[in-house]
Structures are given as structure tokens and as C-alpha cells.
PDB file of C-alpha atoms in Angstrom:
ATOM      1  CA  ASP A  19      89.980 -54.758 -28.838  1.00 61.00           C
ATOM      2  CA  ALA A  20      91.509 -56.566 -25.968  1.00 65.00           C
ATOM      3  CA  LYS A  21      90.399 -60.084 -25.051  1.00 87.00           C
ATOM      4  CA  THR A  22      88.577 -60.883 -21.775  1.00 92.00           C
ATOM      5  CA  THR A  23      88.426 -63.948 -19.700  1.00 94.00           C
ATOM      6  CA  GLN A  24      85.346 -64.737 -17.407  1.00 96.00           C
ATOM      7  CA  PRO A  25      84.483 -67.897 -15.466  1.00 96.00           C
ATOM      8  CA  PRO A  26      81.862 -69.888 -17.279  1.00 95.00           C
ATOM      9  CA  SER A  27      79.480 -70.100 -14.404  1.00 97.00           C
ATOM     10  CA  MET A  28      78.768 -68.999 -10.857  1.00 97.00           C
ATOM     11  CA  ASP A  29      76.189 -69.304  -8.259  1.00 97.00           C
ATOM     12  CA  CYS A  30      75.114 -66.759  -5.795  1.00 97.00           C
ATOM     13  CA  ALA A  31      72.547 -66.843  -2.877  1.00 97.00           C
ATOM     14  CA  GLU A  32      69.532 -64.522  -3.192  1.00 97.00           C
ATOM     15  CA  GLY A  33      70.003 -61.373  -1.291  1.00 97.00           C
ATOM     16  CA  ARG A  34      73.812 -61.589  -1.207  1.00 97.00           C
ATOM     17  CA  ALA A  35      76.230 -59.690  -3.236  1.00 97.00           C
ATOM     18  CA  ALA A  36      77.231 -61.279  -6.567  1.00 98.00           C
ATOM     19  CA  ASN A  37      80.849 -60.561  -7.493  1.00 98.00           C
ATOM     20  CA  LEU A  38      81.627 -61.206 -11.195  1.00 98.00           C
ATOM     21  CA  PRO A  39      85.275 -61.222 -12.225  1.00 97.00           C
ATOM     22  CA  CYS A  40      86.778 -60.338 -15.482  1.00 97.00           C
ATOM     23  CA  ASN A  41      90.360 -60.473 -16.545  1.00 96.00           C
ATOM     24  CA  HIS A  42      91.588 -58.216 -19.422  1.00 93.00           C
ATOM     25  CA  SER A  43      95.300 -58.202 -18.959  1.00 92.00           C
ATOM     26  CA  THR A  44      95.996 -56.912 -22.377  1.00 90.00           C
ATOM     27  CA  ILE A  45      93.848 -53.787 -22.191  1.00 90.00           C
ATOM     28  CA  SER A  46      95.324 -50.579 -23.533  1.00 87.00           C
ATOM     29  CA  GLY A  47      94.988 -47.128 -22.144  1.00 85.00           C
ATOM     30  CA  ASN A  48      92.066 -45.952 -24.186  1.00 83.00           C
ATOM     31  CA  GLU A  49      89.916 -49.154 -23.816  1.00 87.00           C
ATOM     32  CA  TYR A  50      86.810 -49.015 -21.697  1.00 90.00           C
ATOM     33  CA  VAL A  51      85.313 -51.953 -19.834  1.00 93.00           C
ATOM     34  CA  TYR A  52      81.660 -52.602 -20.411  1.00 93.00           C
ATOM     35  CA  TRP A  53      79.237 -55.007 -18.816  1.00 96.00           C
ATOM     36  CA  TYR A  54      75.999 -56.354 -20.503  1.00 96.00           C
ATOM     37  CA  ARG A  55      73.690 -59.180 -19.362  1.00 97.00           C
ATOM     38  CA  GLN A  56      71.432 -61.363 -21.235  1.00 95.00           C
ATOM     39  CA  ILE A  57      68.229 -62.794 -19.477  1.00 94.00           C
ATOM     40  CA  HIS A  58      67.024 -65.974 -21.041  1.00 88.00           C
ATOM     41  CA  SER A  59      65.138 -65.288 -24.286  1.00 83.00           C
ATOM     42  CA  GLN A  60      65.860 -61.694 -24.503  1.00 89.00           C
ATOM     43  CA  GLY A  61      68.497 -59.511 -26.063  1.00 92.00           C
ATOM     44  CA  PRO A  62      71.551 -58.268 -24.004  1.00 94.00           C
ATOM     45  CA  GLN A  63      71.104 -55.351 -21.700  1.00 94.00           C
ATOM     46  CA  TYR A  64      73.753 -52.685 -20.907  1.00 93.00           C
ATOM     47  CA  ILE A  65      74.699 -52.528 -17.234  1.00 96.00           C
ATOM     48  CA  ILE A  66      77.595 -50.202 -16.648  1.00 95.00           C
ATOM     49  CA  HIS A  67      80.968 -49.190 -18.143  1.00 93.00           C
ATOM     50  CA  GLY A  68      84.144 -47.563 -17.017  1.00 93.00           C
ATOM     51  CA  LEU A  69      87.743 -46.496 -17.875  1.00 91.00           C
ATOM     52  CA  LYS A  70      89.676 -46.139 -14.824  1.00 90.00           C
ATOM     53  CA  ASN A  71      87.593 -45.144 -11.815  1.00 86.00           C
ATOM     54  CA  ASN A  72      85.150 -47.270 -10.147  1.00 93.00           C
ATOM     55  CA  GLU A  73      81.579 -46.656 -11.253  1.00 96.00           C
ATOM     56  CA  THR A  74      78.122 -47.253  -9.650  1.00 97.00           C
ATOM     57  CA  ASN A  75      74.699 -46.907 -11.056  1.00 95.00           C
ATOM     58  CA  GLU A  76      71.224 -47.994 -10.000  1.00 95.00           C
ATOM     59  CA  MET A  77      72.001 -51.710 -11.233  1.00 94.00           C
ATOM     60  CA  ALA A  78      75.585 -52.368 -10.164  1.00 97.00           C
ATOM     61  CA  SER A  79      79.089 -51.183  -9.228  1.00 98.00           C
ATOM     62  CA  LEU A  80      82.144 -51.650 -11.339  1.00 98.00           C
ATOM     63  CA  ILE A  81      85.455 -52.010  -9.700  1.00 97.00           C
ATOM     64  CA  ILE A  82      88.498 -51.704 -11.830  1.00 96.00           C
ATOM     65  CA  THR A  83      91.960 -52.592 -10.487  1.00 96.00           C
ATOM     66  CA  GLU A  84      94.607 -49.851 -10.503  1.00 94.00           C
ATOM     67  CA  ASP A  85      96.606 -51.699 -13.242  1.00 94.00           C
ATOM     68  CA  ARG A  86      93.325 -52.047 -15.105  1.00 94.00           C
ATOM     69  CA  LYS A  87      94.090 -55.637 -15.941  1.00 94.00           C
ATOM     70  CA  SER A  88      91.010 -56.997 -14.218  1.00 96.00           C
ATOM     71  CA  SER A  89      87.602 -55.735 -12.991  1.00 96.00           C
ATOM     72  CA  THR A  90      84.512 -56.980 -11.041  1.00 97.00           C
ATOM     73  CA  LEU A  91      81.082 -56.341 -11.440  1.00 98.00           C
ATOM     74  CA  ILE A  92      78.993 -56.328  -8.191  1.00 98.00           C
ATOM     75  CA  LEU A  93      75.352 -56.821  -7.800  1.00 97.00           C
ATOM     76  CA  PRO A  94      74.798 -55.629  -4.320  1.00 96.00           C
ATOM     77  CA  HIS A  95      71.739 -57.601  -3.442  1.00 94.00           C
ATOM     78  CA  ALA A  96      71.181 -60.253  -6.024  1.00 96.00           C
ATOM     79  CA  THR A  97      67.616 -61.320  -6.734  1.00 97.00           C
ATOM     80  CA  LEU A  98      66.179 -64.322  -8.717  1.00 97.00           C
ATOM     81  CA  ARG A  99      65.755 -61.798 -11.665  1.00 95.00           C
ATOM     82  CA  ASP A 100      69.435 -61.358 -11.906  1.00 97.00           C
ATOM     83  CA  THR A 101      69.934 -64.917 -13.131  1.00 98.00           C
ATOM     84  CA  ALA A 102      71.378 -64.240 -16.493  1.00 97.00           C
ATOM     85  CA  VAL A 103      74.681 -64.555 -18.674  1.00 96.00           C
ATOM     86  CA  TYR A 104      77.035 -61.608 -17.891  1.00 97.00           C
ATOM     87  CA  TYR A 105      79.261 -60.268 -20.583  1.00 96.00           C
ATOM     88  CA  CYS A 106      82.492 -58.315 -19.889  1.00 96.00           C
ATOM     89  CA  ILE A 107      83.636 -56.384 -23.067  1.00 92.00           C
ATOM     90  CA  VAL A 108      86.666 -54.276 -23.628  1.00 89.00           C
ATOM     91  CA  ARG A 109      86.673 -51.848 -26.427  1.00 83.00           C
ATOM     92  CA  VAL A 110      88.040 -48.419 -27.593  1.00 69.00           C
ATOM     93  CA  GLY A 111      85.570 -45.531 -26.850  1.00 60.00           C
ATOM     94  CA  GLY A 112      84.668 -42.708 -28.842  1.00 61.00           C
ATOM     95  CA  PHE A 113      82.425 -41.848 -31.716  1.00 58.00           C
ATOM     96  CA  GLY A 114      82.741 -44.487 -34.620  1.00 57.00           C
ATOM     97  CA  ASN A 115      83.955 -47.216 -32.215  1.00 58.00           C
ATOM     98  CA  GLU A 116      80.602 -48.479 -30.995  1.00 69.00           C
ATOM     99  CA  LYS A 117      81.425 -52.064 -32.266  1.00 76.00           C
ATOM    100  CA  LEU A 118      81.301 -54.659 -29.404  1.00 82.00           C
ATOM    101  CA  THR A 119      82.860 -58.082 -29.317  1.00 83.00           C
ATOM    102  CA  PHE A 120      80.929 -60.375 -27.052  1.00 85.00           C
ATOM    103  CA  GLY A 121      82.611 -63.552 -25.576  1.00 85.00           C
ATOM    104  CA  THR A 122      80.689 -66.422 -23.976  1.00 85.00           C
ATOM    105  CA  GLY A 123      80.222 -64.709 -20.683  1.00 93.00           C
ATOM    106  CA  THR A 124      79.453 -65.970 -17.160  1.00 96.00           C
ATOM    107  CA  ARG A 125      76.204 -67.777 -16.479  1.00 96.00           C
ATOM    108  CA  LEU A 126      75.279 -66.465 -13.052  1.00 98.00           C
ATOM    109  CA  THR A 127      72.485 -68.339 -11.139  1.00 98.00           C
ATOM    110  CA  ILE A 128      70.869 -66.852  -8.124  1.00 98.00           C
ATOM    111  CA  ILE A 129      69.994 -69.645  -5.732  1.00 97.00           C
ATOM    112  CA  PRO A 130      66.725 -69.007  -3.524  1.00 95.00           C
TER     113      PRO A 130
ATOM    114  CA  ASP B  19      60.656 -46.123 -23.613  1.00 67.00           C
ATOM    115  CA  VAL B  20      63.270 -46.991 -25.990  1.00 65.00           C
ATOM    116  CA  LYS B  21      62.476 -49.753 -28.562  1.00 90.00           C
ATOM    117  CA  VAL B  22      64.070 -51.979 -30.983  1.00 95.00           C
ATOM    118  CA  THR B  23      61.723 -54.263 -32.704  1.00 95.00           C
ATOM    119  CA  GLN B  24      62.376 -57.260 -34.957  1.00 95.00           C
ATOM    120  CA  SER B  25      59.917 -58.477 -37.515  1.00 90.00           C
ATOM    121  CA  SER B  26      59.417 -62.008 -36.278  1.00 91.00           C
ATOM    122  CA  ARG B  27      60.271 -64.017 -33.072  1.00 93.00           C
ATOM    123  CA  TYR B  28      60.335 -67.193 -34.893  1.00 96.00           C
ATOM    124  CA  LEU B  29      60.832 -67.992 -38.633  1.00 97.00           C
ATOM    125  CA  VAL B  30      61.109 -71.337 -40.440  1.00 97.00           C
ATOM    126  CA  LYS B  31      62.553 -71.253 -44.051  1.00 97.00           C
ATOM    127  CA  ARG B  32      63.681 -73.805 -46.596  1.00 97.00           C
ATOM    128  CA  THR B  33      67.263 -74.254 -47.895  1.00 98.00           C
ATOM    129  CA  GLY B  34      67.723 -71.899 -50.944  1.00 97.00           C
ATOM    130  CA  GLU B  35      65.076 -69.467 -49.941  1.00 97.00           C
ATOM    131  CA  LYS B  36      65.785 -65.707 -49.846  1.00 97.00           C
ATOM    132  CA  VAL B  37      65.218 -64.435 -46.241  1.00 97.00           C
ATOM    133  CA  PHE B  38      64.559 -60.903 -45.017  1.00 97.00           C
ATOM    134  CA  LEU B  39      65.059 -60.070 -41.331  1.00 97.00           C
ATOM    135  CA  GLU B  40      63.803 -56.622 -40.446  1.00 97.00           C
ATOM    136  CA  CYS B  41      64.810 -54.336 -37.521  1.00 97.00           C
ATOM    137  CA  VAL B  42      63.373 -51.090 -36.702  1.00 97.00           C
ATOM    138  CA  GLN B  43      64.448 -48.595 -33.907  1.00 96.00           C
ATOM    139  CA  ASP B  44      62.542 -45.686 -32.673  1.00 94.00           C
ATOM    140  CA  MET B  45      65.401 -43.733 -31.010  1.00 90.00           C
ATOM    141  CA  ASP B  46      66.850 -41.832 -33.997  1.00 92.00           C
ATOM    142  CA  HIS B  47      70.016 -43.773 -33.511  1.00 91.00           C
ATOM    143  CA  GLU B  48      72.906 -43.546 -36.119  1.00 90.00           C
ATOM    144  CA  ASN B  49      74.312 -47.005 -35.436  1.00 91.00           C
ATOM    145  CA  MET B  50      72.732 -50.300 -36.028  1.00 94.00           C
ATOM    146  CA  PHE B  51      74.028 -53.817 -35.812  1.00 94.00           C
ATOM    147  CA  TRP B  52      73.140 -57.420 -36.675  1.00 97.00           C
ATOM    148  CA  TYR B  53      74.503 -60.431 -34.524  1.00 96.00           C
ATOM    149  CA  ARG B  54      73.856 -63.983 -34.522  1.00 96.00           C
ATOM    150  CA  GLN B  55      74.069 -66.122 -31.404  1.00 95.00           C
ATOM    151  CA  ASP B  56      74.849 -69.755 -31.297  1.00 94.00           C
ATOM    152  CA  PRO B  57      75.297 -72.163 -28.130  1.00 89.00           C
ATOM    153  CA  GLY B  58      78.967 -71.948 -27.013  1.00 85.00           C
ATOM    154  CA  LEU B  59      79.855 -69.239 -29.414  1.00 87.00           C
ATOM    155  CA  GLY B  60      78.287 -66.235 -27.959  1.00 86.00           C
ATOM    156  CA  LEU B  61      77.166 -63.297 -29.933  1.00 90.00           C
ATOM    157  CA  ARG B  62      78.936 -62.575 -33.271  1.00 92.00           C
ATOM    158  CA  LEU B  63      78.779 -59.470 -35.368  1.00 92.00           C
ATOM    159  CA  ILE B  64      77.616 -60.020 -38.912  1.00 96.00           C
ATOM    160  CA  TYR B  65      77.166 -56.440 -40.232  1.00 95.00           C
ATOM    161  CA  PHE B  66      76.850 -52.904 -38.789  1.00 92.00           C
ATOM    162  CA  SER B  67      75.995 -49.348 -40.104  1.00 93.00           C
ATOM    163  CA  TYR B  68      76.980 -46.052 -39.022  1.00 89.00           C
ATOM    164  CA  ASP B  69      74.604 -44.198 -41.133  1.00 89.00           C
ATOM    165  CA  VAL B  70      71.926 -44.402 -43.862  1.00 92.00           C
ATOM    166  CA  LYS B  71      73.277 -46.506 -46.924  1.00 87.00           C
ATOM    167  CA  MET B  72      76.341 -47.145 -45.171  1.00 89.00           C
ATOM    168  CA  LYS B  73      77.377 -50.656 -44.030  1.00 92.00           C
ATOM    169  CA  GLU B  74      80.453 -52.307 -42.667  1.00 91.00           C
ATOM    170  CA  LYS B  75      81.333 -56.043 -42.398  1.00 93.00           C
ATOM    171  CA  GLY B  76      81.572 -57.590 -39.019  1.00 91.00           C
ATOM    172  CA  ASP B  77      83.293 -60.822 -38.002  1.00 90.00           C
ATOM    173  CA  ILE B  78      81.136 -63.192 -40.075  1.00 95.00           C
ATOM    174  CA  PRO B  79      79.668 -61.472 -43.119  1.00 97.00           C
ATOM    175  CA  GLU B  80      79.871 -64.463 -45.398  1.00 96.00           C
ATOM    176  CA  GLY B  81      76.480 -65.533 -46.617  1.00 96.00           C
ATOM    177  CA  TYR B  82      74.609 -62.287 -45.618  1.00 98.00           C
ATOM    178  CA  SER B  83      73.942 -58.911 -46.925  1.00 97.00           C
ATOM    179  CA  VAL B  84      72.310 -55.815 -45.418  1.00 97.00           C
ATOM    180  CA  SER B  85      70.331 -52.878 -46.480  1.00 96.00           C
ATOM    181  CA  ARG B  86      69.802 -49.496 -44.683  1.00 96.00           C
ATOM    182  CA  GLU B  87      67.719 -47.179 -46.887  1.00 95.00           C
ATOM    183  CA  LYS B  88      66.043 -45.293 -43.829  1.00 95.00           C
ATOM    184  CA  LYS B  89      67.809 -44.366 -40.535  1.00 95.00           C
ATOM    185  CA  GLU B  90      65.346 -46.255 -38.310  1.00 96.00           C
ATOM    186  CA  ARG B  91      65.425 -49.537 -40.415  1.00 97.00           C
ATOM    187  CA  PHE B  92      68.154 -52.233 -40.789  1.00 97.00           C
ATOM    188  CA  SER B  93      67.581 -55.257 -42.823  1.00 97.00           C
ATOM    189  CA  LEU B  94      69.556 -58.459 -42.777  1.00 98.00           C
ATOM    190  CA  ILE B  95      69.328 -60.467 -45.964  1.00 98.00           C
ATOM    191  CA  LEU B  96      70.143 -64.232 -46.555  1.00 97.00           C
ATOM    192  CA  GLU B  97      70.406 -64.485 -50.306  1.00 94.00           C
ATOM    193  CA  SER B  98      70.203 -68.281 -50.230  1.00 97.00           C
ATOM    194  CA  ALA B  99      69.486 -69.682 -46.820  1.00 97.00           C
ATOM    195  CA  SER B 100      71.517 -72.656 -45.756  1.00 97.00           C
ATOM    196  CA  THR B 101      70.995 -75.052 -42.731  1.00 97.00           C
ATOM    197  CA  ASN B 102      74.271 -73.583 -41.058  1.00 97.00           C
ATOM    198  CA  GLN B 103      72.494 -70.158 -40.916  1.00 98.00           C
ATOM    199  CA  THR B 104      69.897 -71.625 -38.449  1.00 98.00           C
ATOM    200  CA  SER B 105      70.540 -69.399 -35.287  1.00 97.00           C
ATOM    201  CA  MET B 106      69.224 -66.639 -33.123  1.00 96.00           C
ATOM    202  CA  TYR B 107      69.573 -63.284 -34.905  1.00 98.00           C
ATOM    203  CA  LEU B 108      69.727 -60.218 -32.717  1.00 97.00           C
ATOM    204  CA  CYS B 109      69.491 -56.551 -33.938  1.00 97.00           C
ATOM    205  CA  ALA B 110      70.802 -53.519 -31.953  1.00 95.00           C
ATOM    206  CA  SER B 111      71.023 -49.760 -32.166  1.00 93.00           C
ATOM    207  CA  SER B 112      73.328 -47.365 -30.479  1.00 89.00           C
ATOM    208  CA  GLN B 113      74.020 -43.679 -30.341  1.00 78.00           C
ATOM    209  CA  TRP B 114      76.892 -43.454 -27.922  1.00 76.00           C
ATOM    210  CA  TYR B 115      78.217 -46.090 -25.526  1.00 79.00           C
ATOM    211  CA  GLU B 116      75.158 -48.159 -24.993  1.00 86.00           C
ATOM    212  CA  GLN B 117      73.612 -50.636 -27.454  1.00 90.00           C
ATOM    213  CA  PHE B 118      69.995 -51.479 -27.211  1.00 92.00           C
ATOM    214  CA  PHE B 119      68.967 -54.925 -28.395  1.00 94.00           C
ATOM    215  CA  GLY B 120      65.791 -56.266 -29.894  1.00 95.00           C
ATOM    216  CA  PRO B 121      64.024 -59.443 -28.691  1.00 93.00           C
ATOM    217  CA  GLY B 122      65.705 -61.590 -31.430  1.00 95.00           C
ATOM    218  CA  THR B 123      64.370 -63.683 -34.185  1.00 96.00           C
ATOM    219  CA  ARG B 124      64.991 -67.499 -33.904  1.00 96.00           C
ATOM    220  CA  LEU B 125      65.482 -68.742 -37.593  1.00 98.00           C
ATOM    221  CA  THR B 126      65.305 -72.364 -38.411  1.00 98.00           C
ATOM    222  CA  VAL B 127      66.492 -73.374 -42.010  1.00 98.00           C
ATOM    223  CA  LEU B 128      65.245 -76.847 -42.995  1.00 97.00           C
TER     224      LEU B 128
END
């Protein structure tokens, strides 16, 4: 699976959009981009994933560049409950390939 | 509501003891995983299982074994606990693209 690079920490004001970048310059054509987050003292939680197209769900939006070498997770209206460590993960999709490799992620702090 | 439960939130054991960490999921998922999480190292995969009685080594299997006798239960075993196995242990299950995690067990080996 391709390696990802994320900033170790970020701050965002409450109510503003939080934009979390991820670099995955060695991604291959059949690898998906996944985002998880881990709130303190809890297990990680799935947020969103995508292959080529931008994706949106009730939690967030995922913007993947055309060359797929980087992506941005957007939390449109950050709240204090969004304070967490966010992990960007790249892996091959499909049945039998559910293994995930977590890095150290980005610690996002929402400022009141 | 989907659920992954782990037998203990906190556990303290002595060096050399045999330790069992239990994980149960109620979602009828095929795949189950054991990770450990340490400061500065993120989550690292220890073992995973795609089906009952099947297991695959993850990135750091040394010092651990696993058991999956029933679909819903995946056990992590420390045959002889050592202090460097003091860590947070997280279990997860998945069926397709999303892994569901338990709350974790913080194990301290003295």
C-alpha cells in the first residue's frame, strides 16, 4: 500500500471549515483513499473513502486531485467534538484486501 | 447499532503471565483485526482473520498469537507477557470497506 504524509497537527476555529491535507504521491491506480478519525480514548471511526471522484457524506467531503497524488478532507462546519486525530490511509480495494495501515495522522484541535 | 466489544478497558498483568484479550462483534462480519497503539507509532496491525479458524500475521506478530473458533469472537493471546507489551490494544471487524473498532483495552505489564 502507498505511503501517506500528513501534517502532525492543525488548529481550526469552531464553525469554520477544517481542511486536512494528505499527500500520497506513490498511489497506484487501484488504491483507494480512506479517512478515519480517533477521538480521545475511543477506537478509530470511519469517515469517508474515494477512488477518483470527490465524495461527500453526512460527516465530510473528500477532494482528490486529478493526478490522485494528494487529497483533502473537509469538515464543513467544525465543532468542538471534531477535535481528534485524523488518519489518511491508502489501500487496494476489493474483497480480501481489508487490511489498513495507519500512520500517525494529524491531530486536529478545534478552537472555541 | 453495530457493536464491537472488548473484554476489559483496563488490565494489569505481571511479566510472564499468559494474557487473553477477547473481542466480540455482533455484525456477522467475516474479518477481524487486532492492533496495538503506542504514542508516536500510531496503530500497528498484529494479526487479522478473514474467516473462522483462519489467521494472518500483521506487521508485528512476534510475541502474540490469536484464536478464532467462532465467527463473532477473536482472541489475542500473549503467551508470556513482557513489559514491552504494555500498550493500548484495539480490536476491529469489517465486512467490506469500513472497519468498526472496539473501545480498546489498556494493558499494563509490570
